[in-house]
Structure formats: structure tokens, C-alpha cells
mmCIF file of C-alpha atoms and ligand atoms in Angstrom:
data_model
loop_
_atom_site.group_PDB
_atom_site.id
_atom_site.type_symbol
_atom_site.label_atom_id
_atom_site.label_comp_id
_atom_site.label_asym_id
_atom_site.label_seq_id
_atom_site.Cartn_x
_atom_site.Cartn_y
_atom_site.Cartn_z
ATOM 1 C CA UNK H 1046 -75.526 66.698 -13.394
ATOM 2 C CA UNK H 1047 -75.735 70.605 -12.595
ATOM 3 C CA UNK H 1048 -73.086 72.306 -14.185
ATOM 4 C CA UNK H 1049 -71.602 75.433 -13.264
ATOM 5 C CA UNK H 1050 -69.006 76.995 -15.911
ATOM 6 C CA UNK H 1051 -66.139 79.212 -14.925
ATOM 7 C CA UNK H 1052 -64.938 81.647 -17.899
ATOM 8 C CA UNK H 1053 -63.082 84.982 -18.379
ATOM 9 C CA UNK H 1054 -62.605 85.121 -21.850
ATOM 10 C CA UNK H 1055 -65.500 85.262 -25.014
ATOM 11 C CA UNK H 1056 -67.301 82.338 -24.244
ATOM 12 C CA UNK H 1057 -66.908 80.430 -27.820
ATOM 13 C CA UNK H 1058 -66.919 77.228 -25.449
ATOM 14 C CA UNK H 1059 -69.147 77.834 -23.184
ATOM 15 C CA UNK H 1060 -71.218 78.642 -26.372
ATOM 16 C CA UNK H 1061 -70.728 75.198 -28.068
ATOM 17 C CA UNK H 1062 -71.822 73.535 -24.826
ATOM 18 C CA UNK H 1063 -74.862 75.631 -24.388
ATOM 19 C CA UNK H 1064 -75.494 74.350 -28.232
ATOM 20 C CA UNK H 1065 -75.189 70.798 -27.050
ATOM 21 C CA UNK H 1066 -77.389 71.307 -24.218
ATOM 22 C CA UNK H 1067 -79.942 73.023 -26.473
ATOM 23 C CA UNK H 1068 -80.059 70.154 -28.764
ATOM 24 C CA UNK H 1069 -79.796 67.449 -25.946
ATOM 25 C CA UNK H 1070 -76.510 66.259 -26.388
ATOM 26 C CA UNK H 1071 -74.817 66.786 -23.412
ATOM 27 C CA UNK H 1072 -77.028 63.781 -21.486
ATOM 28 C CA UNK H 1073 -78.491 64.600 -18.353
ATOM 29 C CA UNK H 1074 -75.546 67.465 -17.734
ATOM 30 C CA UNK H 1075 -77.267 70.594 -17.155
ATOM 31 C CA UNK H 1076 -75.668 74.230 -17.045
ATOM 32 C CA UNK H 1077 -76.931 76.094 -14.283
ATOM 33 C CA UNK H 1078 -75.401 79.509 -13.644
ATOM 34 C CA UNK H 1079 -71.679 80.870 -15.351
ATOM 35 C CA UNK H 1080 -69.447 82.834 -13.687
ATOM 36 C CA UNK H 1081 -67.126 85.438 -14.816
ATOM 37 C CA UNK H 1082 -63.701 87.371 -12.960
ATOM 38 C CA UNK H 1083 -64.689 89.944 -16.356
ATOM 39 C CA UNK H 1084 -67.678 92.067 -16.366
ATOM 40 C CA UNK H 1085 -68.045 92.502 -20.040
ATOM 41 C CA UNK H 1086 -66.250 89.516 -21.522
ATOM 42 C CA UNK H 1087 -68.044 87.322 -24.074
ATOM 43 C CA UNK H 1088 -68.995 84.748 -21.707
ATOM 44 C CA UNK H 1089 -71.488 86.102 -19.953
ATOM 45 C CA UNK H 1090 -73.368 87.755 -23.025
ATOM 46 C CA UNK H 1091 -73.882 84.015 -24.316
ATOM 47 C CA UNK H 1092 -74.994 82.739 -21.009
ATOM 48 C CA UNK H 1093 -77.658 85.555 -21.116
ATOM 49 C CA UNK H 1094 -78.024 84.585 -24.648
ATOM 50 C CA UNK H 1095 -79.008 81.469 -24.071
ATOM 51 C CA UNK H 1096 -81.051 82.543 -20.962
ATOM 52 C CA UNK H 1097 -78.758 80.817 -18.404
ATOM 53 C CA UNK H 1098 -77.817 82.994 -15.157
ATOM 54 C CA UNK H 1099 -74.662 84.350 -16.260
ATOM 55 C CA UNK H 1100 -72.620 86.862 -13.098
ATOM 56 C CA UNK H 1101 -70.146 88.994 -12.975
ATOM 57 C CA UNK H 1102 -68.554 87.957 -9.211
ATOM 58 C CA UNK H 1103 -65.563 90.875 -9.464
ATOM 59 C CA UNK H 1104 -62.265 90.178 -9.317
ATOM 60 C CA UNK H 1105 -60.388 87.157 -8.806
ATOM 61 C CA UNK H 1106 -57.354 88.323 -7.405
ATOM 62 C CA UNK H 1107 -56.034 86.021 -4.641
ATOM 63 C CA UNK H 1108 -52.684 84.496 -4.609
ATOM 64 C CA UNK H 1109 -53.322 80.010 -5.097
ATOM 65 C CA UNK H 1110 -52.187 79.492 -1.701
ATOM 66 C CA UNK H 1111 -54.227 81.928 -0.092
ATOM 67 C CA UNK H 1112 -58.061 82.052 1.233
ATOM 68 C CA UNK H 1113 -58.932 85.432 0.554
ATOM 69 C CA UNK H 1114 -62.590 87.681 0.754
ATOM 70 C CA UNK H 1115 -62.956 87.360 -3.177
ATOM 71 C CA UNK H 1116 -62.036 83.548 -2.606
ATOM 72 C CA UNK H 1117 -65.228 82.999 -0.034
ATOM 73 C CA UNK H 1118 -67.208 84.726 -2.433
ATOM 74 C CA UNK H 1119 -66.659 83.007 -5.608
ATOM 75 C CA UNK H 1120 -66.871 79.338 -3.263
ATOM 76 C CA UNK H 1121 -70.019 80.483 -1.823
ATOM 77 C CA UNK H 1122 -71.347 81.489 -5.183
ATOM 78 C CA UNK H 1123 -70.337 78.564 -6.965
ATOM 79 C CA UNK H 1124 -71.644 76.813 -4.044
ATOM 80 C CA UNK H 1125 -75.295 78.222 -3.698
ATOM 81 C CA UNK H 1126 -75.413 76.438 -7.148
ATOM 82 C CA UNK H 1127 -74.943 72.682 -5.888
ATOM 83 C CA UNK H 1128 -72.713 72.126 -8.853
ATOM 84 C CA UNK H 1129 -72.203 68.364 -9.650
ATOM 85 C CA UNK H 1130 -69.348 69.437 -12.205
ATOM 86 C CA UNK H 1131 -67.055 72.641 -12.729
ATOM 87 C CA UNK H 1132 -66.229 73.539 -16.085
ATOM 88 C CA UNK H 1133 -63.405 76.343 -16.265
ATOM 89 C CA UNK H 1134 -63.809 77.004 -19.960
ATOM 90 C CA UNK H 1135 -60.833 80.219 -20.376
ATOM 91 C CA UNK H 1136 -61.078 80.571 -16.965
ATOM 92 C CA UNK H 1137 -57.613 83.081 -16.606
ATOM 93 C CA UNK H 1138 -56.738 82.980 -13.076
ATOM 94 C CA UNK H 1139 -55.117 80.340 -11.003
ATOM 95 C CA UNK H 1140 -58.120 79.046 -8.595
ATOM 96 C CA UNK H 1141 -56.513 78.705 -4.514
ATOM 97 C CA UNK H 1142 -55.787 75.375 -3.771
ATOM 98 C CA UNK H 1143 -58.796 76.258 -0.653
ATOM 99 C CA UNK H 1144 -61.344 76.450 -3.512
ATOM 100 C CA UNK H 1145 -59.994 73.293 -5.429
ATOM 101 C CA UNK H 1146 -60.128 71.236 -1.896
ATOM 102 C CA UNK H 1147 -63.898 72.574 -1.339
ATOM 103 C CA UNK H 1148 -65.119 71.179 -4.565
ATOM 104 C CA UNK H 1149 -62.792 68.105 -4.818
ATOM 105 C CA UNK H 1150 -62.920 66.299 -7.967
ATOM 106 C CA UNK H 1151 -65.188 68.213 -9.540
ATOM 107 C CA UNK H 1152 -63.642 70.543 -11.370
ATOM 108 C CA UNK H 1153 -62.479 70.547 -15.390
ATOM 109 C CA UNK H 1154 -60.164 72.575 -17.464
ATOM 110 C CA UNK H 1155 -59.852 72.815 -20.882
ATOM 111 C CA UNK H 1156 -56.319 73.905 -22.626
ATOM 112 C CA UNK H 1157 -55.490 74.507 -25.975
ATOM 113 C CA UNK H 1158 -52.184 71.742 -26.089
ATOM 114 C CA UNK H 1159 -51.836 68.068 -25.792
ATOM 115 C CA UNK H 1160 -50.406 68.047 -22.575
ATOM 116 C CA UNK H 1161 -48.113 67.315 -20.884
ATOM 117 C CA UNK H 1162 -46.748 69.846 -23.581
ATOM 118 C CA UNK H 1163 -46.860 73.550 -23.473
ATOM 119 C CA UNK H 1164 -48.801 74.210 -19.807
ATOM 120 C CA UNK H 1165 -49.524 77.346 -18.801
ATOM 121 C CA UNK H 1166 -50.271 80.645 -20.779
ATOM 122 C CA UNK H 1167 -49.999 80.993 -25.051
ATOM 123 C CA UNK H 1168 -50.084 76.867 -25.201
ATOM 124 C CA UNK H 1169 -51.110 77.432 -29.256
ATOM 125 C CA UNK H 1170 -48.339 79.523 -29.694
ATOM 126 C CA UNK H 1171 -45.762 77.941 -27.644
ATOM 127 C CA UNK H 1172 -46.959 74.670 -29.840
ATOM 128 C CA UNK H 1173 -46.310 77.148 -32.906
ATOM 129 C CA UNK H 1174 -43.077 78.516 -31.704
ATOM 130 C CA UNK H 1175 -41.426 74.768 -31.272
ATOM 131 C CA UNK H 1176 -42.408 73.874 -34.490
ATOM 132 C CA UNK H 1177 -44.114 70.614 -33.544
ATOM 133 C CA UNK H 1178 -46.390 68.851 -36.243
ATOM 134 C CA UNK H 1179 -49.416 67.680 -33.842
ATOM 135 C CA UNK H 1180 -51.012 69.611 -31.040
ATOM 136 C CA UNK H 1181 -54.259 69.984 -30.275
ATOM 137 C CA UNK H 1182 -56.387 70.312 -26.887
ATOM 138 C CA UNK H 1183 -56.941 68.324 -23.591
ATOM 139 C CA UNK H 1184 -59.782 68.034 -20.894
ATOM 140 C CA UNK H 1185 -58.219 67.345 -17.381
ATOM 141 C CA UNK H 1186 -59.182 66.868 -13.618
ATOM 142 C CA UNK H 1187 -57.934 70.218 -11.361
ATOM 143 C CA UNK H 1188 -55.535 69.248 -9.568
ATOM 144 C CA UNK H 1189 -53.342 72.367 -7.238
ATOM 145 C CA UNK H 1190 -50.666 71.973 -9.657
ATOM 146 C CA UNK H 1191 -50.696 73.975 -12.779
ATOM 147 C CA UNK H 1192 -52.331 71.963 -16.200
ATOM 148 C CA UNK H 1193 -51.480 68.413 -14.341
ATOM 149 C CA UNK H 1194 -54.706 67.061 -13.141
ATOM 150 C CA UNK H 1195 -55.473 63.596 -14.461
ATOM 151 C CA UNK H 1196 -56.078 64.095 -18.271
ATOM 152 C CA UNK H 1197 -59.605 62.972 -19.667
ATOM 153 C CA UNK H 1198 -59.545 63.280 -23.311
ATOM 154 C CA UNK H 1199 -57.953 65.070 -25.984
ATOM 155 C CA UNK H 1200 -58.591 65.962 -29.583
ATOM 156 C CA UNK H 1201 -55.401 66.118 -32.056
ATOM 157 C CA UNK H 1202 -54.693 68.852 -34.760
ATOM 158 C CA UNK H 1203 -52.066 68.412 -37.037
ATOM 159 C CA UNK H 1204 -50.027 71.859 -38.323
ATOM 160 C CA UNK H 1205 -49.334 71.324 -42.357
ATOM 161 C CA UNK H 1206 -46.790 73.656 -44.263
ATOM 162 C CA UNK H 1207 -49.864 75.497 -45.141
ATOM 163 C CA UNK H 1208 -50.552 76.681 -41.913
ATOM 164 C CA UNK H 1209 -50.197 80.144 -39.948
ATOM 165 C CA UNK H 1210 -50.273 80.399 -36.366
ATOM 166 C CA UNK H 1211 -54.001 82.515 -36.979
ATOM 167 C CA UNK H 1212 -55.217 79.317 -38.686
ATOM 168 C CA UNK H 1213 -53.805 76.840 -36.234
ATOM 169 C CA UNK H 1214 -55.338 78.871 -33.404
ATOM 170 C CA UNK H 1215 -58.576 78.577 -35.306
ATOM 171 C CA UNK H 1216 -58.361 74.374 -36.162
ATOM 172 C CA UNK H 1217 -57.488 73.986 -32.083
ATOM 173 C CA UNK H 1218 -60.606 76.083 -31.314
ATOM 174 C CA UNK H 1219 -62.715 74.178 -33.611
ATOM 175 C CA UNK H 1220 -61.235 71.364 -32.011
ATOM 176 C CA UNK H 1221 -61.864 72.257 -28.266
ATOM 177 C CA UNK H 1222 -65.641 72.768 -29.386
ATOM 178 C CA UNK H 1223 -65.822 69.186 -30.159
ATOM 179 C CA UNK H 1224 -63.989 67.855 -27.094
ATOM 180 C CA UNK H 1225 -65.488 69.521 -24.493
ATOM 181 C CA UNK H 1226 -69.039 68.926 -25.022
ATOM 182 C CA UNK H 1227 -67.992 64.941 -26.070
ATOM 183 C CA UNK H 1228 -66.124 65.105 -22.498
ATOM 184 C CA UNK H 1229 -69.076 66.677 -20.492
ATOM 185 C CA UNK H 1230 -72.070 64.450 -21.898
ATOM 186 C CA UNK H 1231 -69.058 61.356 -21.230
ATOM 187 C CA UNK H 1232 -68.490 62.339 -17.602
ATOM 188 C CA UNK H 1233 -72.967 62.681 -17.155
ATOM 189 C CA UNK H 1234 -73.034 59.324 -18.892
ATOM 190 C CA UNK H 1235 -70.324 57.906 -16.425
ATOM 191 C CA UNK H 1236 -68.271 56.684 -19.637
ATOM 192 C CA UNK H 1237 -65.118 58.164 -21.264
ATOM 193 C CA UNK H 1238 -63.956 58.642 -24.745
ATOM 194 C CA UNK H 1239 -61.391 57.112 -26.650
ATOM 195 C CA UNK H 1240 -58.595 59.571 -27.863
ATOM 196 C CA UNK H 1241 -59.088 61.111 -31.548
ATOM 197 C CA UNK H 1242 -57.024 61.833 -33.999
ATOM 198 C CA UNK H 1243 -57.209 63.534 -37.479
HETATM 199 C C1 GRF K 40 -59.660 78.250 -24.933
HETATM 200 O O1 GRF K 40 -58.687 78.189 -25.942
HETATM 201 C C2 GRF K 40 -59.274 77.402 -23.760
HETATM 202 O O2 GRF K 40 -58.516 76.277 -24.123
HETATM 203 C C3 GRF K 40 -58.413 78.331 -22.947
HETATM 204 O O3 GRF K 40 -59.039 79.578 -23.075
HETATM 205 C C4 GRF K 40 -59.728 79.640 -24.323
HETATM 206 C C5 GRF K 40 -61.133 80.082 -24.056
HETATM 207 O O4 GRF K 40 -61.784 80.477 -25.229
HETATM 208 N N1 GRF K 40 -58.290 77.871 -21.583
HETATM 209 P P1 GRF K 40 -63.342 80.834 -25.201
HETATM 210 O O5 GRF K 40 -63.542 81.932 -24.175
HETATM 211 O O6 GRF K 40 -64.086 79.591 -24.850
HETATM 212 O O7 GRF K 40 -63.657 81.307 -26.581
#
């Protein structure tokens, strides 16, 4: 299952899959190239890292509704790579609805909430800010609407009177580098996991 991951950010989860693959638990998913909107952002010093083609494509400034120049490029590149699966791992931009119809169902996003709660940007500290006792982090299907795609799995984290929002920020991270892997060998295997709680 070639594997292409989108990321903008440092790359701690692009990082945990490369582990997986590198230990040969992510089945017969294999990450072939990462691409990055940031030139020197994280991600693409642990794809190098890990010897995996790892690009800076420039900018991806296009509006979702739009089919801009920077929009061909990033399809094209992504494309050249005959990716099986997408894996937007802290991928920051909104991808056009043109690029989401070209690769169909292919493409996964990770967020740091259980959603349907707290979409968008800051979900950790939007979970904070309400006060809830359980968040945690979800795997969906990209759909063209914002966070709603079909959800795959997710991985609870309860908040205890103990926490602060730096340490909850740090249990949800720990906790996306267990889902997403689980979720990525699960979707090469043709399976899907049961929801987790602790
Ligand atoms: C993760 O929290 C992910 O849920 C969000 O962006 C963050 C990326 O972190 N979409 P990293 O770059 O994988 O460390």
C-alpha cells in the first residue's frame, strides 16, 4: 500500500509511523515520498532521517474551492507517487475540494479531539478551555467539509485534576502516535480497530 504523507508541522507522527514501518508493523503499508507546504519544518528532516524522499513543494496557498498553479503541482506530485493512501499528519492548510476529488477516498487526517468535538484549529485547547474530562484523537476519511469525513478510529485521554493544558497536549500526542500507525497497518490489512479507551 504506497503511502504518501502530507505534513507541515515537526513530524513527531510521521516519525512514529516511519518507526512502525522500520520495525514492520505497519503490514504491507509502505511510505514512499512526504511532502511539506514548510521548507524547514520537522517533517521533512525525519523523512530524510529515515532515508525516505522527503520535498519541500512551496506554498500551499489556494483558496478550497479553487484549482490553482500550486494546486496542479502538489496533485501532480503526490501523483507521480501512485499513492494507495494519503496520510495528512499536521498537514495546516485546507486541501481544494479539486485535489480531494482526484484522489477520492484515499486520503486520512489525523486531529487531536474526539470528534465531532472541537474541529478545526487549537482542538487540545479548545478541549482544555471547555473543561471536558475525556478527549483524545481521531483518524477520519477527507471528506470537502472541514474534520467530517467518516471517522476510523480514535484513542481516548482522560484530563485528571492533575493536569495542565502542556501535559494534556503531551498525553494526546502520545496518544495520536499509537492511533495512527494502529489505523494505517488496519486500513493495509483491510480490517479496522475497535475504539480504545484508558
Ligand atoms: C498533531 O497533533 C495532529 O493531530 C495535528 O497536527 C499535529 C501534528 O504534529 N493535525 P506532528 O507534526 O506530527 O508532531
Amino acid at each position: 500500500m504506497r503511502t504518501v504523507i502530507l505534513g507541515s508541522g515537526t513530524g513527531s507522527n510521521c516519525k512514529s509511523l516511519l518507526e512502525s514501518q522500520a520495525s514492520n508493523n505497519l503490514g504491507s503499508a509502505k511510505i514512499v515520498a512526504i511532502f511539506s507546504d514548510i521548507e524547514d519544518s520537522g517533517i521533512l528532516e525525519v523523512g530524510r532521517h529515515f532515508g525516505i524522499k522527503s520535498v519541500y513543494l512551496g506554498p500551499y496557498n489556494i483558496s478550497p474551492d479553487t484549482h490553482g498553479e500550486s494546486d496542479h503541482e502538489w496533485i501532480s506530485a503526490v501523483d507521480q507517487e501512485k499513492p494507495d493512501l494519503i496520510v495528512l499528519a499536521g498537514f495546516m492548510r485546507i486541501l481544494s475540494s479539486y485535489f480531494i476529488n482526484f484522489f477520492g477516498s484515499r486520503i486520512i487526517n489525523l486531529h487531536p479531539s474526539l470528534l465531532p468535538s472541537f474541529k478545526g484549529l487549537n482542538a487540545i485547547n479548545q478541549a482544555w478551555e471547555e473543561g471536558v474530562k475525556i478527549t483524545g484523537c481521531t483518524v477520519h476519511w477527507v471528506s470537502r467539509h472541514l474534520d467530517m469525513g467518516k471517522i476510523i478510529d480514535q484513542r481516548a485521554v482522560r484530563i485528571s485534576s492533575e493536569d495542565s493544558l502542556d501535559s494534556l497536549i503531551r498525553k494526546v500526542h502520545i496518544a495520536e502516535h499509537f492511533l495512527l500507525p494502529t489505523v494505517v497497518e488496519n486500513i493495509a490489512k483491510g480490517t479496522h480497530t475497535f475504539p480504545y479507551c484508558d
